[in-house]
Amino acid sequence: YDVILVDSTDYSTAISLFSHEFYNKLSKMLTKYGIMVFNNMSVPWEVKEFKSTKKNLEKIYKFASPFQVFQPSYSSGHY
């Protein structure tokens, strides 16, 4: 695939979707220049989990960069 989008639930209820094994499986499904994008968790509220996820991604992918999207549907405006 050229693009894989993962819209999983929160970290605590879908821990297997944040594992090294899961990311590794996805990486094998991507083309040479493919990208994988997923929602992780809110950086300000779950710093420890966010750092752990980023560390796992850096072991598998050449580039692992977080970005934040502001969503008006959330009461805080971001997630």
GROMACS .gro file of C-alpha atoms in nm:
model
   79
    1TYR     CA    1   0.000   0.000   0.000
    2ASP     CA    2   0.105   0.359  -0.057
    3VAL     CA    3  -0.085   0.483   0.249
    4ILE     CA    4  -0.215   0.308   0.559
    5LEU     CA    5  -0.444   0.500   0.795
    6VAL     CA    6  -0.508   0.353   1.139
    7ASP     CA    7  -0.795   0.509   1.331
    8SER     CA    8  -0.781   0.304   1.648
    9THR     CA    9  -0.941   0.369   1.980
   10ASP     CA   10  -0.755   0.499   2.286
   11TYR     CA   11  -0.421   0.351   2.389
   12SER     CA   12  -0.549   0.184   2.705
   13THR     CA   13  -0.829  -0.004   2.529
   14ALA     CA   14  -0.638  -0.105   2.214
   15ILE     CA   15  -0.285  -0.168   2.338
   16SER     CA   16  -0.212  -0.429   2.067
   17LEU     CA   17  -0.258  -0.158   1.803
   18PHE     CA   18   0.032   0.034   1.959
   19SER     CA   19   0.277  -0.255   1.975
   20HIS     CA   20   0.608  -0.312   1.799
   21GLU     CA   21   0.462  -0.624   1.637
   22PHE     CA   22   0.167  -0.432   1.489
   23TYR     CA   23   0.387  -0.153   1.348
   24ASN     CA   24   0.626  -0.409   1.204
   25LYS     CA   25   0.341  -0.589   1.024
   26LEU     CA   26   0.222  -0.259   0.878
   27SER     CA   27   0.571  -0.169   0.758
   28LYS     CA   28   0.584  -0.491   0.554
   29MET     CA   29   0.256  -0.397   0.385
   30LEU     CA   30   0.383  -0.059   0.266
   31THR     CA   31   0.548   0.015  -0.066
   32LYS     CA   32   0.903   0.153  -0.064
   33TYR     CA   33   0.779   0.514  -0.030
   34GLY     CA   34   0.455   0.435   0.152
   35ILE     CA   35   0.343   0.613   0.467
   36MET     CA   36   0.150   0.507   0.774
   37VAL     CA   37  -0.056   0.756   0.972
   38PHE     CA   38  -0.245   0.685   1.292
   39ASN     CA   39  -0.398   0.855   1.590
   40ASN     CA   40  -0.194   0.795   1.900
   41MET     CA   41  -0.310   0.984   2.205
   42SER     CA   42  -0.303   1.334   2.335
   43VAL     CA   43   0.056   1.442   2.391
   44PRO     CA   44  -0.013   1.682   2.681
   45TRP     CA   45  -0.213   1.422   2.874
   46GLU     CA   46  -0.031   1.097   2.800
   47VAL     CA   47   0.337   1.187   2.764
   48LYS     CA   48   0.474   0.851   2.879
   49GLU     CA   49   0.265   0.648   2.632
   50PHE     CA   50   0.338   0.892   2.351
   51LYS     CA   51   0.714   0.862   2.403
   52SER     CA   52   0.693   0.483   2.413
   53THR     CA   53   0.499   0.470   2.088
   54LYS     CA   54   0.743   0.707   1.915
   55LYS     CA   55   1.038   0.497   2.030
   56ASN     CA   56   0.878   0.183   1.884
   57LEU     CA   57   0.815   0.356   1.553
   58GLU     CA   58   1.175   0.479   1.529
   59LYS     CA   59   1.298   0.118   1.549
   60ILE     CA   60   1.098   0.024   1.239
   61TYR     CA   61   1.052   0.330   1.020
   62LYS     CA   62   1.315   0.558   0.870
   63PHE     CA   63   1.104   0.863   0.959
   64ALA     CA   64   0.876   0.882   1.264
   65SER     CA   65   0.737   1.230   1.316
   66PRO     CA   66   0.439   1.330   1.529
   67PHE     CA   67   0.192   1.592   1.419
   68GLN     CA   68  -0.115   1.734   1.584
   69VAL     CA   69  -0.450   1.801   1.425
   70PHE     CA   70  -0.697   2.036   1.587
   71GLN     CA   71  -1.048   1.894   1.582
   72PRO     CA   72  -1.342   2.119   1.661
   73SER     CA   73  -1.554   1.813   1.749
   74TYR     CA   74  -1.347   1.764   2.068
   75SER     CA   75  -1.432   1.994   2.354
   76SER     CA   76  -1.068   2.097   2.399
   77GLY     CA   77  -1.015   2.148   2.026
   78HIS     CA   78  -0.734   1.896   2.012
   79TYR     CA   79  -0.665   1.538   2.103
   0.00000   0.00000   0.00000
